[in-house]
mmCIF file with all atom_site columns, C-alpha atoms in Angstrom:
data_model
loop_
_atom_site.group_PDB
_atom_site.id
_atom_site.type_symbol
_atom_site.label_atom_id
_atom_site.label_alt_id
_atom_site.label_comp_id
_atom_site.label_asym_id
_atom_site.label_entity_id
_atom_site.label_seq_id
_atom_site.pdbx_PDB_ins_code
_atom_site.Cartn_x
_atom_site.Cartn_y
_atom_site.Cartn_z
_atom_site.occupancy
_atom_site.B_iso_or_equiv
_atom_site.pdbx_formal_charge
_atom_site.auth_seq_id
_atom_site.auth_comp_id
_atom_site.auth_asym_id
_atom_site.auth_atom_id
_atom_site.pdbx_PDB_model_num
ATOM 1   C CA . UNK A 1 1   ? -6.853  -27.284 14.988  1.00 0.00 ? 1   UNK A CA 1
ATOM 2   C CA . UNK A 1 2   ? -3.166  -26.127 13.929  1.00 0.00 ? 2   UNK A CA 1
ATOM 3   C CA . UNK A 1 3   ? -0.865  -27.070 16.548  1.00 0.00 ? 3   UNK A CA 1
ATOM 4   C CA . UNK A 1 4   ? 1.324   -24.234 16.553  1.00 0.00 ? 4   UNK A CA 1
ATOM 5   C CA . UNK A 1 5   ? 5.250   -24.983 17.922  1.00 0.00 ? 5   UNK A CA 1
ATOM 6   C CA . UNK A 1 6   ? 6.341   -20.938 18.719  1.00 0.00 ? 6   UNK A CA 1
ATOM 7   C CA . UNK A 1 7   ? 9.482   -21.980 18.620  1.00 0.00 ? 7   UNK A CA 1
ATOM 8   C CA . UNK A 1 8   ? 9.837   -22.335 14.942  1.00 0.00 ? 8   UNK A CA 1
ATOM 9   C CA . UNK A 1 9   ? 8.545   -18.775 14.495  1.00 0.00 ? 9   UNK A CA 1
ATOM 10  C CA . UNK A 1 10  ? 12.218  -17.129 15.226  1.00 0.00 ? 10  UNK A CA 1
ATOM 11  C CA . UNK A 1 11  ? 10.463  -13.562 13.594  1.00 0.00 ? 11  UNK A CA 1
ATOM 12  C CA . UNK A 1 12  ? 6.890   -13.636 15.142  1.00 0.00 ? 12  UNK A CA 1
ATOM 13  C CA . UNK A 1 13  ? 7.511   -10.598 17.666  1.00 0.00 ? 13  UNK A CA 1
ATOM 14  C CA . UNK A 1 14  ? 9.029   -8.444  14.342  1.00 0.00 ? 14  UNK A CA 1
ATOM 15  C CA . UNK A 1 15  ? 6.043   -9.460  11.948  1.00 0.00 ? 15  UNK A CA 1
ATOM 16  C CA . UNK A 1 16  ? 3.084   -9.451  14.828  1.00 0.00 ? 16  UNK A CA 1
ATOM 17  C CA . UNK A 1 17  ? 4.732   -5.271  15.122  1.00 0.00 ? 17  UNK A CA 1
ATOM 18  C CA . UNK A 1 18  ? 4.798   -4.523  11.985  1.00 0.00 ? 18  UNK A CA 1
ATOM 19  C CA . UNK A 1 19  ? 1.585   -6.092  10.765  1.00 0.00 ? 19  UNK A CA 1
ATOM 20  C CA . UNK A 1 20  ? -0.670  -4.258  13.835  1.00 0.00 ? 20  UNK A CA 1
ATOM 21  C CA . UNK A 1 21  ? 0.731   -1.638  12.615  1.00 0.00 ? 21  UNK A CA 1
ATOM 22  C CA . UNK A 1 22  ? -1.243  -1.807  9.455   1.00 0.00 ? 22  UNK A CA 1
ATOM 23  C CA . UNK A 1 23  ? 2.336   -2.439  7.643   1.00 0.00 ? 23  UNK A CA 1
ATOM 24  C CA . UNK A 1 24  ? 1.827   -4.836  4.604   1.00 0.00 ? 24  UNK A CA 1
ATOM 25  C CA . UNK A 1 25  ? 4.869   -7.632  4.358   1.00 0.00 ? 25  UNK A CA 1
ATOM 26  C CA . UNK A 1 26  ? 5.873   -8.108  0.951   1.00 0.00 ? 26  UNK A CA 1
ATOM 27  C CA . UNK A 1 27  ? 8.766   -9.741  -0.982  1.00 0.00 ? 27  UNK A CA 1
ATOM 28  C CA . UNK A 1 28  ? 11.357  -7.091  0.111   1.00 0.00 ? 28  UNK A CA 1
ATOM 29  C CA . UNK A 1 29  ? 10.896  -7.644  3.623   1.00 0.00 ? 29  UNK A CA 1
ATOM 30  C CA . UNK A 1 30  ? 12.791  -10.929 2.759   1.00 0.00 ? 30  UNK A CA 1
ATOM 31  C CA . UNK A 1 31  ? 13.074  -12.569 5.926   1.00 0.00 ? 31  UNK A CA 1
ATOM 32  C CA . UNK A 1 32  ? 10.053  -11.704 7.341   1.00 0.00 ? 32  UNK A CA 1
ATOM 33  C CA . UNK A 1 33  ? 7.945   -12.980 3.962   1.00 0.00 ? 33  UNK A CA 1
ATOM 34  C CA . UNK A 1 34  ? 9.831   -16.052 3.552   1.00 0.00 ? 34  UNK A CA 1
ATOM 35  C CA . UNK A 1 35  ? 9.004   -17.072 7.470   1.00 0.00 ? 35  UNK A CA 1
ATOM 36  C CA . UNK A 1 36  ? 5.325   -16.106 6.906   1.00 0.00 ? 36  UNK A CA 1
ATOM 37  C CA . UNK A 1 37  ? 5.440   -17.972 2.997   1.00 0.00 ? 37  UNK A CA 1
ATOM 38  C CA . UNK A 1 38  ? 6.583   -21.187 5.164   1.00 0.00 ? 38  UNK A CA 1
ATOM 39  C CA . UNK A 1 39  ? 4.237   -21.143 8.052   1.00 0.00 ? 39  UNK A CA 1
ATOM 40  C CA . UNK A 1 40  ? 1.791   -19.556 7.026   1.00 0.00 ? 40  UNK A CA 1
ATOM 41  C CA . UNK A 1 41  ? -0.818  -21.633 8.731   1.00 0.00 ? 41  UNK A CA 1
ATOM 42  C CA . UNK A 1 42  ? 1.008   -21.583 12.105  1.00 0.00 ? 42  UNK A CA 1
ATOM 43  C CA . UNK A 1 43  ? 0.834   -17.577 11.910  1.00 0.00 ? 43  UNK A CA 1
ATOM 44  C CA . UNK A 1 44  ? -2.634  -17.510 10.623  1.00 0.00 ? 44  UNK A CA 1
ATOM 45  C CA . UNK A 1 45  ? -4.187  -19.759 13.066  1.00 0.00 ? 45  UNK A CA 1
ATOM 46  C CA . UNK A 1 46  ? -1.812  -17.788 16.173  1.00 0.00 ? 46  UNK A CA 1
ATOM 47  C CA . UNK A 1 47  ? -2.865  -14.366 15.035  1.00 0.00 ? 47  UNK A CA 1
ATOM 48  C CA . UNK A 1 48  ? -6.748  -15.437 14.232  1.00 0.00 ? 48  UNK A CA 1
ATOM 49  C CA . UNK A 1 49  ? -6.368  -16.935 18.160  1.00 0.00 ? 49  UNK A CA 1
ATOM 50  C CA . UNK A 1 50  ? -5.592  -13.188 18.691  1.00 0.00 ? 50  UNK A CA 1
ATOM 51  C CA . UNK A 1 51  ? -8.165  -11.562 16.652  1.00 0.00 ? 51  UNK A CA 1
ATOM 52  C CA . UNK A 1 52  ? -6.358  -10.907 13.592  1.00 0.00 ? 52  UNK A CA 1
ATOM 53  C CA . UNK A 1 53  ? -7.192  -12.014 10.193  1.00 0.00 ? 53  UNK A CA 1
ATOM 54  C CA . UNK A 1 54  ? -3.889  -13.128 8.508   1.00 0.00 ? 54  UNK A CA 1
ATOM 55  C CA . UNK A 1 55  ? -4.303  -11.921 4.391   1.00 0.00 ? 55  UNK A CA 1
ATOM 56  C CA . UNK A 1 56  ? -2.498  -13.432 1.691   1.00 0.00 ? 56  UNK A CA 1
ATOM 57  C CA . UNK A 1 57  ? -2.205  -11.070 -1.577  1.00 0.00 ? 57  UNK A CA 1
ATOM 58  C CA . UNK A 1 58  ? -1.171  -13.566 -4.264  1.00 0.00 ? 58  UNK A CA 1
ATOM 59  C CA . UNK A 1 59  ? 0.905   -10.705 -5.695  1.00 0.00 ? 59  UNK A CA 1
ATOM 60  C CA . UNK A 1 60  ? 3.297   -11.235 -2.895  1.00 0.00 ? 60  UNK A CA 1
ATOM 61  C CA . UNK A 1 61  ? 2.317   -9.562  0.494   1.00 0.00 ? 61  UNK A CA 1
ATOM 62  C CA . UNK A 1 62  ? 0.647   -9.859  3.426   1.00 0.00 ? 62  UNK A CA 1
ATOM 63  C CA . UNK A 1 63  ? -1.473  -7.963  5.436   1.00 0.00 ? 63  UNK A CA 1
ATOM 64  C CA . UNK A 1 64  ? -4.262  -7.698  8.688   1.00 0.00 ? 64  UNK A CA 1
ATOM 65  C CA . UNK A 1 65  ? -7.403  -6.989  7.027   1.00 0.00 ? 65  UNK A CA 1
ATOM 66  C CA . UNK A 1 66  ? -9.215  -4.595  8.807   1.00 0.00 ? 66  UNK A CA 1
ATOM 67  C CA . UNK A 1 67  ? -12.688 -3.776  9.491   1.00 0.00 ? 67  UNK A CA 1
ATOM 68  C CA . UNK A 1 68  ? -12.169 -0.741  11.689  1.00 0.00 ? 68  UNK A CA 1
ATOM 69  C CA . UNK A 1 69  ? -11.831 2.667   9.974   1.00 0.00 ? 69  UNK A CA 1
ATOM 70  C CA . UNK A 1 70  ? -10.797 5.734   12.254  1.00 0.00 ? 70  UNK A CA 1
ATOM 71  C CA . UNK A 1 71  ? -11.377 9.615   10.638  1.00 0.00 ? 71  UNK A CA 1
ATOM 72  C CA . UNK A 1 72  ? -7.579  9.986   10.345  1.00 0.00 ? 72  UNK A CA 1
ATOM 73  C CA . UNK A 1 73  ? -7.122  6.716   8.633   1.00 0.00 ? 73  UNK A CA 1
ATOM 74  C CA . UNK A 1 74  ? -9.969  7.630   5.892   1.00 0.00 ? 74  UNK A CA 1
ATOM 75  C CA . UNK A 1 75  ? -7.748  10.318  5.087   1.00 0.00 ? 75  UNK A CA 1
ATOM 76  C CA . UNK A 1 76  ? -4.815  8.671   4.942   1.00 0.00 ? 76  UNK A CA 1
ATOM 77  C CA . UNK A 1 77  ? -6.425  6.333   2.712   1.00 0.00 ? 77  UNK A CA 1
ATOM 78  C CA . UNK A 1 78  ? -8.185  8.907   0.775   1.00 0.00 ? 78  UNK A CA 1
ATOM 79  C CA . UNK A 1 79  ? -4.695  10.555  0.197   1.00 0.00 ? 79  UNK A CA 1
ATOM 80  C CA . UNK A 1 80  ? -2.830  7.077   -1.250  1.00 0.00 ? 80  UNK A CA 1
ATOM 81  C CA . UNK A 1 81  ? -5.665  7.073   -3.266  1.00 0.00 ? 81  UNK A CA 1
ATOM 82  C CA . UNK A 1 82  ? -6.089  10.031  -4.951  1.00 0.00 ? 82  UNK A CA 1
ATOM 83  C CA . UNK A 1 83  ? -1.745  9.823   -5.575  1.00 0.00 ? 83  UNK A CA 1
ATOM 84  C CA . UNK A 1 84  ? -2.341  6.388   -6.989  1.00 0.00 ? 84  UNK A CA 1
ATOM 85  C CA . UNK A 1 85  ? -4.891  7.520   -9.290  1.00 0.00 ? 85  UNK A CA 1
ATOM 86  C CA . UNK A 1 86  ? -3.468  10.718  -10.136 1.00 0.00 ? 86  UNK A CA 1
ATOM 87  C CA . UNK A 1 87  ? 0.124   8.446   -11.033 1.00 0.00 ? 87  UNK A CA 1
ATOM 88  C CA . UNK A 1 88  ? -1.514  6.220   -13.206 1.00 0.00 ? 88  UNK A CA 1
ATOM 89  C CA . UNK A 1 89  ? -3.548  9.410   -14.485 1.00 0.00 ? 89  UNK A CA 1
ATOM 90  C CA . UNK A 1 90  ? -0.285  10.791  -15.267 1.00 0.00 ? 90  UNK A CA 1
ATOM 91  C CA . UNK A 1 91  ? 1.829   7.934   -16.697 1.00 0.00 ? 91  UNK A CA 1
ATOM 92  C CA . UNK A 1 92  ? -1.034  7.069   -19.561 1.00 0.00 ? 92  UNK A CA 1
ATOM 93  C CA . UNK A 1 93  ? -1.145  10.600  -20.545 1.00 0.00 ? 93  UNK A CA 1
ATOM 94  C CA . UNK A 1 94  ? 2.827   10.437  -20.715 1.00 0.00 ? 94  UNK A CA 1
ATOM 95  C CA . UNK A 1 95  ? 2.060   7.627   -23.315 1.00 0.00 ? 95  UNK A CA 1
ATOM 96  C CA . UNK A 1 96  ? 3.649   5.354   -20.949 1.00 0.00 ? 96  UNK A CA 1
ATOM 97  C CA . UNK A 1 97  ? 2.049   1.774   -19.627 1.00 0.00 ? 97  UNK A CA 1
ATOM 98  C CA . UNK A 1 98  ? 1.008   3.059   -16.220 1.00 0.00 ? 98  UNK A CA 1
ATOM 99  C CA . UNK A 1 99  ? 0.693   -0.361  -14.617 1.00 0.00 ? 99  UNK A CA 1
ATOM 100 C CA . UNK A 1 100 ? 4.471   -0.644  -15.549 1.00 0.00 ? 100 UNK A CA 1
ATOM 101 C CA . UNK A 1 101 ? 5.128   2.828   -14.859 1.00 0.00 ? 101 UNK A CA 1
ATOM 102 C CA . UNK A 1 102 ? 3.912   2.884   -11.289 1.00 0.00 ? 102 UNK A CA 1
ATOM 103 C CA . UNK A 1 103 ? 5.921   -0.236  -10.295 1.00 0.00 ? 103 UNK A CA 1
ATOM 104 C CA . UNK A 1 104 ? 9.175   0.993   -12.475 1.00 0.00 ? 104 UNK A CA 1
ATOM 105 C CA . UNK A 1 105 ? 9.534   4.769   -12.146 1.00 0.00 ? 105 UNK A CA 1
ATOM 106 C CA . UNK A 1 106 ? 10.991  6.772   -9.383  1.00 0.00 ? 106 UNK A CA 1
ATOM 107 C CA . UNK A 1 107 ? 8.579   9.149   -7.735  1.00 0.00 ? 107 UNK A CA 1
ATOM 108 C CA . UNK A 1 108 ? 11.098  11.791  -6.909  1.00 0.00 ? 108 UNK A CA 1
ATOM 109 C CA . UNK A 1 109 ? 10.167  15.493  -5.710  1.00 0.00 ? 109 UNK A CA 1
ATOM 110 C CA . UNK A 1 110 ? 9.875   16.760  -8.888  1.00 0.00 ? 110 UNK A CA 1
ATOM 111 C CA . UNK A 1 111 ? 7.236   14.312  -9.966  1.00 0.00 ? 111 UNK A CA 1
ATOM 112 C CA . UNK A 1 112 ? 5.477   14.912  -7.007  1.00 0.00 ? 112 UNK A CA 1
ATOM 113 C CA . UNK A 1 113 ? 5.462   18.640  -7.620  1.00 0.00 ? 113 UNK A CA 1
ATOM 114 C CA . UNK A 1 114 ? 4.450   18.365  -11.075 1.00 0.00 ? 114 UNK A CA 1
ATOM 115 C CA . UNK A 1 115 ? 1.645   16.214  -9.826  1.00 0.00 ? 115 UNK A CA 1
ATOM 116 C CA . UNK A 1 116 ? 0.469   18.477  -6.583  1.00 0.00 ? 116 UNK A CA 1
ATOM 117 C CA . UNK A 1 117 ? 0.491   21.553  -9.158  1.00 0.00 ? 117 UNK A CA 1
ATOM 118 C CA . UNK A 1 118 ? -1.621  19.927  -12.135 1.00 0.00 ? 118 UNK A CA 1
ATOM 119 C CA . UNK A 1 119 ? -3.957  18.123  -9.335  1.00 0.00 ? 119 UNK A CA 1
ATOM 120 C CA . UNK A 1 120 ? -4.194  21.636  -7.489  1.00 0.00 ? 120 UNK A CA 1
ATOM 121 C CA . UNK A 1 121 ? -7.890  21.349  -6.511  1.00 0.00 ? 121 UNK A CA 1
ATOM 122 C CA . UNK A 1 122 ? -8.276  17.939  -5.709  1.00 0.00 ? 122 UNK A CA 1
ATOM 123 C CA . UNK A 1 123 ? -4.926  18.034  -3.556  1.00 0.00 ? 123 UNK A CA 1
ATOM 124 C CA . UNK A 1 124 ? -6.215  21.617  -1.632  1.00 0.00 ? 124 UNK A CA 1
ATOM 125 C CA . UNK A 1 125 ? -8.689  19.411  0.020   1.00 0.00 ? 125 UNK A CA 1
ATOM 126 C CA . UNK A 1 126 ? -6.229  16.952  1.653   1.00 0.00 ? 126 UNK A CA 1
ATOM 127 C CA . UNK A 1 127 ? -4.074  20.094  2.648   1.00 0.00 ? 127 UNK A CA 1
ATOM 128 C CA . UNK A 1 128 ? -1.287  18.815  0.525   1.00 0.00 ? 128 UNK A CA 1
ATOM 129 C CA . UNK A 1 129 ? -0.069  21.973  -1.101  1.00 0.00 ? 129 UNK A CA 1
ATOM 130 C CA . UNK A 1 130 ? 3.257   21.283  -2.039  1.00 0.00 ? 130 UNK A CA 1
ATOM 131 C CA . UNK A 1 131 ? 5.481   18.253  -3.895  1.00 0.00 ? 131 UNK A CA 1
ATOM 132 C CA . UNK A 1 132 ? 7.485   18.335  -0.532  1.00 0.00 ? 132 UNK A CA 1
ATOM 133 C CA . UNK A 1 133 ? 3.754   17.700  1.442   1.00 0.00 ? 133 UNK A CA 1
ATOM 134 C CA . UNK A 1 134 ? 3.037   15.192  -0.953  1.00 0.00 ? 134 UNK A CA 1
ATOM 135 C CA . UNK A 1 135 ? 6.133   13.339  -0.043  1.00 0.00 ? 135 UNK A CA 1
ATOM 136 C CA . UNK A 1 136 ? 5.605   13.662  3.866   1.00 0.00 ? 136 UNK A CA 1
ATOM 137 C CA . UNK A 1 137 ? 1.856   13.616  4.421   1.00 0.00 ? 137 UNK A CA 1
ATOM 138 C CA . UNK A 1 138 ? 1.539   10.551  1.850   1.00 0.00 ? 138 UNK A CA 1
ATOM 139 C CA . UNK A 1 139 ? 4.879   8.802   0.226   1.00 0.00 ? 139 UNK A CA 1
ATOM 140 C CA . UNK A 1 140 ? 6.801   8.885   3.857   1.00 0.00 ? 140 UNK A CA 1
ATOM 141 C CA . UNK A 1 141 ? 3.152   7.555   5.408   1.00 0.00 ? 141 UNK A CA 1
ATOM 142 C CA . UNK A 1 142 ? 3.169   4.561   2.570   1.00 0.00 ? 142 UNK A CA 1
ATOM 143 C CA . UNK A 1 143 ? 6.365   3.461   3.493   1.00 0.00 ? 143 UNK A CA 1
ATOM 144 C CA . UNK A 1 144 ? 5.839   3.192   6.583   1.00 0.00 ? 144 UNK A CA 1
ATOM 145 C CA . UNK A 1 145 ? 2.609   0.828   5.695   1.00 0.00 ? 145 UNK A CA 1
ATOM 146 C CA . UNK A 1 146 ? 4.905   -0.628  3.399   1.00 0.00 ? 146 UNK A CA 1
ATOM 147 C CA . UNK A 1 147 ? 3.344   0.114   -0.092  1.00 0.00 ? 147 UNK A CA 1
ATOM 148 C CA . UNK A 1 148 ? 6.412   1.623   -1.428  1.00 0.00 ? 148 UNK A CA 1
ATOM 149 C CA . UNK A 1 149 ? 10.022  1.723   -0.049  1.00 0.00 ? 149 UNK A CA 1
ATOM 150 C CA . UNK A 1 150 ? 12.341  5.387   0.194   1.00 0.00 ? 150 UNK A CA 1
ATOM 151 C CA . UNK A 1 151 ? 15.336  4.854   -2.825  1.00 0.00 ? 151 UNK A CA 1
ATOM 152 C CA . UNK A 1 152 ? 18.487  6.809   -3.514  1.00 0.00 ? 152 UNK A CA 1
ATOM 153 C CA . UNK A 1 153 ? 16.301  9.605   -5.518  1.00 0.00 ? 153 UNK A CA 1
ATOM 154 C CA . UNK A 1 154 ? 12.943  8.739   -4.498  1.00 0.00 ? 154 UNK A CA 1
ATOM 155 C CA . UNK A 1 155 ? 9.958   6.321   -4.098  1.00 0.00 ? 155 UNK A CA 1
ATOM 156 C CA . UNK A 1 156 ? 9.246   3.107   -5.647  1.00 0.00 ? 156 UNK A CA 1
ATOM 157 C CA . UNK A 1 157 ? 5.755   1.693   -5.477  1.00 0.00 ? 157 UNK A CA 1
ATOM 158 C CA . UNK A 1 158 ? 5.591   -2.008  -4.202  1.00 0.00 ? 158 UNK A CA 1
ATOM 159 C CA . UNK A 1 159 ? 3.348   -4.588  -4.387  1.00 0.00 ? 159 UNK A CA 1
ATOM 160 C CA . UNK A 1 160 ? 0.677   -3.871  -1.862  1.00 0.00 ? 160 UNK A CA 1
ATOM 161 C CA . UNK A 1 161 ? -0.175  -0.740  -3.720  1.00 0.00 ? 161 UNK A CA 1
ATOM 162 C CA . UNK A 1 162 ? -2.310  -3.253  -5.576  1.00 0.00 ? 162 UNK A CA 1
ATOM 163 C CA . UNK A 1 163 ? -4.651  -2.821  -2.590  1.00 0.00 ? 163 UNK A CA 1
ATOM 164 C CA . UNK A 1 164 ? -5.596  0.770   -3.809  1.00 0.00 ? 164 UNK A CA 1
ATOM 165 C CA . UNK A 1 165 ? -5.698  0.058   -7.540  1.00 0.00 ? 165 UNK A CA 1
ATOM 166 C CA . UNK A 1 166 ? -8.468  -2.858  -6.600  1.00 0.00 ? 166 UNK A CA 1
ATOM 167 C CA . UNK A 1 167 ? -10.298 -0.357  -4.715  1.00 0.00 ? 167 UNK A CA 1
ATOM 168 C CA . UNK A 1 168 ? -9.965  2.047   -7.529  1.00 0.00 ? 168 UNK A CA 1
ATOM 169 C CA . UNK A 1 169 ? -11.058 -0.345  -9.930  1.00 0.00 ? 169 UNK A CA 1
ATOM 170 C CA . UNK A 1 170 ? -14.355 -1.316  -8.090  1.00 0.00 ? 170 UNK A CA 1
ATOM 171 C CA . UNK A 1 171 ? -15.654 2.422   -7.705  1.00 0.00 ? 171 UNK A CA 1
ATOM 172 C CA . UNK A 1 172 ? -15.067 2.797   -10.907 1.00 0.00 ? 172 UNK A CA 1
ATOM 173 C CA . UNK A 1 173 ? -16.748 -0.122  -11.890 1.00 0.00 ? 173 UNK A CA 1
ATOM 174 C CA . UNK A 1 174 ? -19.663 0.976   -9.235  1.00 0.00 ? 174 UNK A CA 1
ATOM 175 C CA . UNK A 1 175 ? -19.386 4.104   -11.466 1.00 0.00 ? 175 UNK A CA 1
ATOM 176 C CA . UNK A 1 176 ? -20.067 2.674   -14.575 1.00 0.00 ? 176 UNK A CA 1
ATOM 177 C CA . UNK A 1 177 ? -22.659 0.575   -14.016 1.00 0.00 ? 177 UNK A CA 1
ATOM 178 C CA . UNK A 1 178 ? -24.343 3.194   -12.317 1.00 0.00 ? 178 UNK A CA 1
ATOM 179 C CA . UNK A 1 179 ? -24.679 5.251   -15.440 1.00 0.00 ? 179 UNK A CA 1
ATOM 180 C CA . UNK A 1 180 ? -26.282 2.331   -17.269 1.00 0.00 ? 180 UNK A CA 1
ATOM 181 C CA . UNK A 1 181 ? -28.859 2.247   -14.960 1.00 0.00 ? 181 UNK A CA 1
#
């Protein structure tokens, strides 16, 4: 059993918020990550006391993982998905790297319009009609979870979008394999 001192955890109440929030701590959050990189057993036995299960990405965030799934979340989650697909969609048919182009480029409005408009059908069913719904039913919602962070001229994708691309990557490895059957 961890014997946990609270006292060295000067940021638990600020990283026990944001995490139950569903908000993923990664590099940027600097303080908060570095506290969490250096006692990271006293957290994760503390919040597994509380019913929380601690995850550490090895690409440099952490996270609850979560078992419960509410109708409003699926879309959420549906939405991040489809605009993480649809990116790296985008980038490779630009003729660009798209795993380097989705942590390099600014998603600014005009991206986002350019996306909503050529992605008109799939986006219809999410009721995102519009670059400017993109950015506040999905970009403004991932910063908030912390999978990308608002810049001068846009978004920038961070780390714990790698959550989605896994995800991605197993249906469509569920996908394939399901046609050689």
């Amino acid at each position: 059993m961890t014997q946990i001192n609270l006292d060295e955890l000067s940021h638990l109440q600020a990283i026990n918020k944001k995490l139950v929030t569903g908000y993923h701590i990664s590099e940027q959050d600097t303080v908060m990550w570095q506290e969490l990189d250096q006692q990271i057993d006293a957290y994760r036995a503390l919040f597994n006391a509380l019913g929380h299960d601690l995850q550490h990405d090895s690409r440099g965030f952490y996270y609850f993982a979560s078992d419960e799934s509410t109708p409003n979340m699926g879309k959420i989650s549906r939405a991040i998905a489809l605009t993480v697909y649809i990116l790296i969609e985008h980038y490779a048919n630009s003729g660009k790297d798209p795993m380097r182009a989705l942590f390099d480029e600014v998603n600014d409005l005009e991206l986002m319009q350019t996306l909503v408009q050529m992605n008109k059908h799939l986006f219809d069913q999410l009721e995102i009609f519009s670059g400017s719904d993109l950015r506040k039913d999905v970009y403004l919602r991932m910063v908030r979870l912390g999978l990308c962070r608002e810049v001068e001229n846009g978004f920038m994708l961070q780390a714990p979008i790698y959550r989605y691309i896994d995800a991605l990557m197993e249906v469509n490895e569920e996908t394939y394999i399901g046609e050689d059957e």
